[in-house]
């Protein structure tokens, strides 16, 4: 495998490597939302949520749609939604191992 391919995968996977980003993805998985709606749903702060949205957008996982003064964010496509569902299915099988992992960086 080419080094560029590994680097690209790592950048892509970075989008999934933070609790807040996973929460955002789950929040907008089925329905687009504005930043303020996401902030309300996650009970977070706007600055932090906006930074994570920028990361998710940069990783290619979400897209934004301008409508007047609001930007509506949604998961990029069905493939990303399917990937989030696949994570849940795989985690059902391996969750005990993950929970017991002493190498986990949290």
Tab-separated table of C-alpha atoms in Angstrom:
chain	number	residue	atom	x	y	z
A	1	UNK	CA	0.000	0.000	0.000
A	2	UNK	CA	1.249	3.475	-0.822
A	3	UNK	CA	2.178	5.827	2.014
A	4	UNK	CA	-0.231	8.468	0.707
A	5	UNK	CA	-3.075	5.968	1.022
A	6	UNK	CA	-2.208	5.302	4.680
A	7	UNK	CA	-1.935	9.030	5.407
A	8	UNK	CA	-5.321	9.659	3.797
A	9	UNK	CA	-6.893	6.846	5.813
A	10	UNK	CA	-5.448	8.266	9.004
A	11	UNK	CA	-6.873	11.723	8.216
A	12	UNK	CA	-10.256	10.153	7.455
A	13	UNK	CA	-10.261	8.061	10.642
A	14	UNK	CA	-9.284	11.126	12.681
A	15	UNK	CA	-12.873	12.303	12.230
A	16	UNK	CA	-14.033	9.366	14.327
A	17	UNK	CA	-11.396	9.730	17.034
A	18	UNK	CA	-13.133	12.134	19.415
A	19	UNK	CA	-16.234	11.695	21.554
A	20	UNK	CA	-17.761	15.015	20.503
A	21	UNK	CA	-17.312	14.254	16.799
A	22	UNK	CA	-19.024	10.872	17.220
A	23	UNK	CA	-21.858	12.594	19.103
A	24	UNK	CA	-22.205	15.129	16.280
A	25	UNK	CA	-22.260	12.381	13.648
A	26	UNK	CA	-24.964	10.517	15.568
A	27	UNK	CA	-26.911	13.771	16.009
A	28	UNK	CA	-26.961	14.512	12.267
A	29	UNK	CA	-26.984	10.920	11.036
A	30	UNK	CA	-30.652	10.987	10.008
A	31	UNK	CA	-31.520	14.697	9.878
A	32	UNK	CA	-29.609	17.865	9.056
A	33	UNK	CA	-29.184	20.414	11.818
A	34	UNK	CA	-27.770	23.884	12.392
A	35	UNK	CA	-24.859	24.542	14.742
A	36	UNK	CA	-27.226	25.887	17.399
A	37	UNK	CA	-29.436	22.802	17.153
A	38	UNK	CA	-26.387	20.566	17.523
A	39	UNK	CA	-25.137	22.656	20.467
A	40	UNK	CA	-28.555	22.292	22.140
A	41	UNK	CA	-28.761	18.543	21.459
A	42	UNK	CA	-25.252	17.893	22.797
A	43	UNK	CA	-25.432	20.514	25.549
A	44	UNK	CA	-22.047	21.799	24.370
A	45	UNK	CA	-20.640	25.199	23.556
A	46	UNK	CA	-20.771	26.721	20.115
A	47	UNK	CA	-17.043	27.338	19.713
A	48	UNK	CA	-16.138	23.747	20.538
A	49	UNK	CA	-18.891	22.266	18.347
A	50	UNK	CA	-17.884	24.531	15.447
A	51	UNK	CA	-14.274	23.348	15.680
A	52	UNK	CA	-15.388	19.724	15.576
A	53	UNK	CA	-17.732	20.426	12.657
A	54	UNK	CA	-14.791	21.932	10.754
A	55	UNK	CA	-12.768	18.783	11.439
A	56	UNK	CA	-15.603	16.517	10.286
A	57	UNK	CA	-16.049	18.588	7.143
A	58	UNK	CA	-12.301	18.515	6.484
A	59	UNK	CA	-12.308	14.718	6.903
A	60	UNK	CA	-15.059	14.463	4.283
A	61	UNK	CA	-17.650	13.025	6.670
A	62	UNK	CA	-20.187	15.864	6.630
A	63	UNK	CA	-21.360	18.638	4.347
A	64	UNK	CA	-22.957	21.998	5.039
A	65	UNK	CA	-25.764	23.729	3.191
A	66	UNK	CA	-26.237	27.498	3.487
A	67	UNK	CA	-29.836	28.641	3.865
A	68	UNK	CA	-30.030	32.358	4.605
A	69	UNK	CA	-28.010	33.058	7.720
A	70	UNK	CA	-27.948	29.387	8.773
A	71	UNK	CA	-25.720	26.500	7.727
A	72	UNK	CA	-27.344	23.084	7.930
A	73	UNK	CA	-24.993	20.152	8.484
A	74	UNK	CA	-25.662	16.559	7.524
A	75	UNK	CA	-23.740	13.344	7.132
A	76	UNK	CA	-22.177	13.374	3.667
A	77	UNK	CA	-24.005	10.364	2.217
A	78	UNK	CA	-25.505	6.932	2.821
A	79	UNK	CA	-22.052	5.311	2.824
A	80	UNK	CA	-21.029	7.329	5.898
A	81	UNK	CA	-24.361	6.489	7.587
A	82	UNK	CA	-23.751	2.810	6.776
A	83	UNK	CA	-20.243	3.067	8.235
A	84	UNK	CA	-21.635	4.478	11.499
A	85	UNK	CA	-24.120	1.594	11.624
A	86	UNK	CA	-21.321	-0.895	10.880
A	87	UNK	CA	-19.331	0.521	13.810
A	88	UNK	CA	-22.313	-0.261	16.068
A	89	UNK	CA	-22.609	-3.810	14.727
A	90	UNK	CA	-18.890	-4.530	15.109
A	91	UNK	CA	-18.816	-2.959	18.579
A	92	UNK	CA	-21.625	-5.269	19.716
A	93	UNK	CA	-19.266	-8.150	18.998
A	94	UNK	CA	-16.058	-6.684	20.452
A	95	UNK	CA	-17.286	-4.291	23.147
A	96	UNK	CA	-16.082	-6.447	26.065
A	97	UNK	CA	-12.565	-6.532	24.619
A	98	UNK	CA	-12.632	-2.788	23.958
A	99	UNK	CA	-13.834	-2.035	27.491
A	100	UNK	CA	-11.058	-4.202	28.993
A	101	UNK	CA	-8.282	-2.838	26.769
A	102	UNK	CA	-5.522	-1.441	28.972
A	103	UNK	CA	-3.898	0.257	25.982
A	104	UNK	CA	-6.932	2.459	25.387
A	105	UNK	CA	-6.119	6.137	25.376
A	106	UNK	CA	-9.134	8.002	26.578
